[in-house]
């Protein structure tokens, strides 16, 4: 379903379903990433003010946490958005 860590493929490699006709999250993923960044910054500032860890420890901790959180949450967000778009596009069966 993904061709890169957080990029939805054009076509499913298993069932050959075309994802290009559905909303794949390209337009709103930037806003979603900004919201994640704001949450992580608030948490980092709270930890800084509470514990005062050394700068090297913060860099060693927050770099992989930020990358992992952004990639995982974008994959989850885009999957949910693609599924909702797929469900909305289906014809109602009568």
Rosetta silent file (secondary structure, phi, psi, omega in degrees, C-alpha in Angstrom):
SEQUENCE: XXXXXXXXXXXXXXXXXXXXXXXXXXXXXXXXXXXXXXXXXXXXXXXXXXXXXXXXXXXXXXXXXXXXXXXXXXXXXXXXXXXXXXXXXXXXXX
SCORE:     score description
SCORE:     0.000 S_00000001
   1 L     0.000  -29.084  179.708    0.000    0.000    0.000 S_00000001
   2 E  -112.100  137.682  177.090    2.952    2.350    0.612 S_00000001
   3 E   -98.934  -13.924  175.702    5.751    2.962   -1.877 S_00000001
   4 E  -142.772  174.511 -176.613    7.829    4.981    0.606 S_00000001
   5 L   -52.364  -36.553 -179.703    7.745    5.311    4.400 S_00000001
   6 L  -135.970   29.030 -179.253    4.821    7.758    4.320 S_00000001
   7 E  -121.591  122.967 -178.754    3.772    7.871    0.657 S_00000001
   8 E   -73.911  137.836  179.747    0.770    5.941   -0.625 S_00000001
   9 L   -71.172  163.138  177.418    1.360    3.956   -3.797 S_00000001
  10 L   -75.883  -35.458 -176.481   -0.574    4.605   -7.000 S_00000001
  11 E  -139.513  142.690  177.801   -1.675    0.967   -7.257 S_00000001
  12 L   -69.473  133.934 -178.784   -1.904   -1.910   -4.762 S_00000001
  13 L   -76.809  -18.393 -178.894    0.772   -4.510   -5.434 S_00000001
  14 L   -91.677  -53.118 -172.775   -1.478   -7.366   -4.278 S_00000001
  15 L  -107.260   -0.720  178.969   -4.946   -6.689   -5.704 S_00000001
  16 L    63.743   22.781  176.597   -4.084   -4.074   -8.375 S_00000001
  17 L   -72.235  131.716  179.594   -6.613   -1.579   -6.933 S_00000001
  18 E   -80.318  117.672  177.505   -5.962    1.936   -8.230 S_00000001
  19 L   -87.643  -11.197 -173.966   -5.452    4.348   -5.322 S_00000001
  20 L   -66.686  -23.139 -179.673   -5.038    7.358   -7.605 S_00000001
  21 L   -85.999   -4.356  178.685   -8.800    7.972   -7.806 S_00000001
  22 L  -108.314  158.313  175.706   -9.110    8.251   -4.011 S_00000001
  23 L   -69.417  121.428 -176.070   -7.921   10.968   -1.647 S_00000001
  24 L  -106.535    9.496  174.335   -4.489    9.792   -0.487 S_00000001
  25 L    88.427   11.506 -177.891   -3.781   12.526    2.066 S_00000001
  26 L   -68.934  -32.933 -175.523   -1.420   14.674    0.045 S_00000001
  27 L   -77.868  -37.790 -173.127   -3.258   17.917    0.667 S_00000001
  28 L  -104.717   -0.538 -178.144   -3.745   17.737    4.405 S_00000001
  29 H   -68.906  -27.843  176.158   -0.683   15.783    5.484 S_00000001
  30 H   -65.727  -43.675  176.457    1.324   18.996    5.921 S_00000001
  31 H   -63.690  -41.260  178.253   -1.213   20.344    8.392 S_00000001
  32 H   -62.974  -40.858  177.960   -1.249   17.010   10.191 S_00000001
  33 H   -64.404  -38.591  177.332    2.562   17.058   10.425 S_00000001
  34 H   -64.060  -41.342  177.749    2.473   20.578   11.892 S_00000001
  35 H   -62.840  -40.516  176.955   -0.013   19.440   14.545 S_00000001
  36 H   -64.193  -41.881  179.318    2.250   16.519   15.463 S_00000001
  37 H   -62.670  -40.755  178.676    5.239   18.883   15.650 S_00000001
  38 H   -63.031  -43.457  178.603    3.378   21.231   17.984 S_00000001
  39 H   -62.065  -45.551 -180.000    2.477   18.343   20.302 S_00000001
  40 H   -65.751  -36.488  178.305    6.070   17.072   20.334 S_00000001
  41 H   -66.240  -41.846  178.467    7.434   20.570   20.985 S_00000001
  42 H   -62.624  -41.918  177.739    5.101   21.065   23.940 S_00000001
  43 H   -64.549  -43.239 -179.880    6.190   17.722   25.389 S_00000001
  44 H   -64.449  -40.677  178.364    9.880   18.540   24.831 S_00000001
  45 H   -66.380  -39.428  177.248    9.558   21.952   26.489 S_00000001
  46 H   -62.507  -42.195  177.503    7.748   20.368   29.428 S_00000001
  47 H   -66.962  -39.503  178.776   10.531   17.813   29.867 S_00000001
  48 H   -62.229  -45.569 -178.227   13.163   20.553   29.533 S_00000001
  49 H   -71.155  -29.034 -177.747   11.533   22.714   32.181 S_00000001
  50 H   -83.849  -49.327 -170.531   10.941   19.806   34.557 S_00000001
  51 H  -106.366  -22.004 -177.285   14.139   17.742   34.364 S_00000001
  52 L    52.991   56.124  178.688   16.764   19.944   32.606 S_00000001
  53 L   -72.523  159.440  177.766   18.486   17.085   30.733 S_00000001
  54 L   -65.633  155.606 -176.514   21.763   17.770   28.862 S_00000001
  55 H   -60.779  -40.896 -178.729   21.518   18.905   25.245 S_00000001
  56 H   -63.390  -35.412  179.135   23.191   15.764   23.834 S_00000001
  57 H   -69.405  -39.534  177.189   20.622   13.571   25.617 S_00000001
  58 H   -64.537  -43.920  179.338   17.746   15.583   24.219 S_00000001
  59 H   -64.020  -41.441 -179.965   19.153   15.409   20.697 S_00000001
  60 H   -67.425  -29.585 -179.413   19.766   11.669   21.000 S_00000001
  61 H   -86.979  -49.933 -171.114   16.230   11.119   22.256 S_00000001
  62 H   -75.756  -25.785  179.053   14.091   13.569   20.281 S_00000001
  63 H   -62.529  -55.613  179.688   15.584   13.016   16.818 S_00000001
  64 H   -70.150  -31.971  178.378   14.498    9.368   16.441 S_00000001
  65 H   -64.260  -42.124  179.912   11.279    9.916   18.407 S_00000001
  66 H   -65.536  -47.821  179.941   10.261   12.767   16.089 S_00000001
  67 H   -62.070  -46.264 -179.775   11.067   10.878   12.887 S_00000001
  68 H   -64.127  -42.175  179.767    9.348    7.714   14.102 S_00000001
  69 H   -65.424  -43.928 -179.202    6.271    9.545   15.351 S_00000001
  70 H   -65.177  -46.802 -178.884    5.823   11.540   12.156 S_00000001
  71 H   -64.803  -47.293 -179.483    6.253    8.535    9.849 S_00000001
  72 H   -62.706  -45.712 -177.600    4.020    6.234   11.899 S_00000001
  73 H   -69.450  -34.997  175.420    1.272    8.816   12.352 S_00000001
  74 H   -65.791  -39.367  177.030    1.340    9.827    8.669 S_00000001
  75 H   -63.240  -43.618  178.554    1.013    6.185    7.640 S_00000001
  76 H   -64.986  -46.714  179.695   -1.907    5.750   10.015 S_00000001
  77 H   -59.859  -47.290 -178.508   -3.530    9.028    8.938 S_00000001
  78 H   -68.263  -33.898  176.810   -3.178    8.278    5.225 S_00000001
  79 H   -65.773  -45.588  179.215   -4.479    4.737    5.661 S_00000001
  80 H   -64.141  -43.028  179.541   -7.573    5.947    7.499 S_00000001
  81 H   -64.251  -41.346  178.079   -8.146    8.718    4.948 S_00000001
  82 H   -65.170  -41.528  178.285   -7.765    6.308    2.027 S_00000001
  83 H   -64.300  -43.383  178.813  -10.152    3.827    3.638 S_00000001
  84 H   -63.740  -40.315  177.920  -12.743    6.552    4.293 S_00000001
  85 H   -65.356  -39.499  177.920  -12.416    7.770    0.713 S_00000001
  86 H   -64.642  -44.551 -179.924  -12.807    4.206   -0.575 S_00000001
  87 H   -65.456  -37.920  179.382  -15.918    3.628    1.564 S_00000001
  88 H   -71.038  -26.151 -178.259  -17.484    6.916    0.451 S_00000001
  89 H   -82.132  -17.179 -179.058  -16.885    6.113   -3.217 S_00000001
  90 L   -66.982  144.345  178.241  -18.654    2.747   -3.061 S_00000001
  91 L   -73.841  135.630  175.327  -22.085    2.582   -4.625 S_00000001
  92 L   -69.553  128.705 -179.251  -24.886    2.072   -2.102 S_00000001
  93 L   -88.033  131.501 -178.260  -26.378   -1.370   -2.646 S_00000001
  94 L  -114.002    0.000    0.000  -30.153   -1.470   -2.659 S_00000001
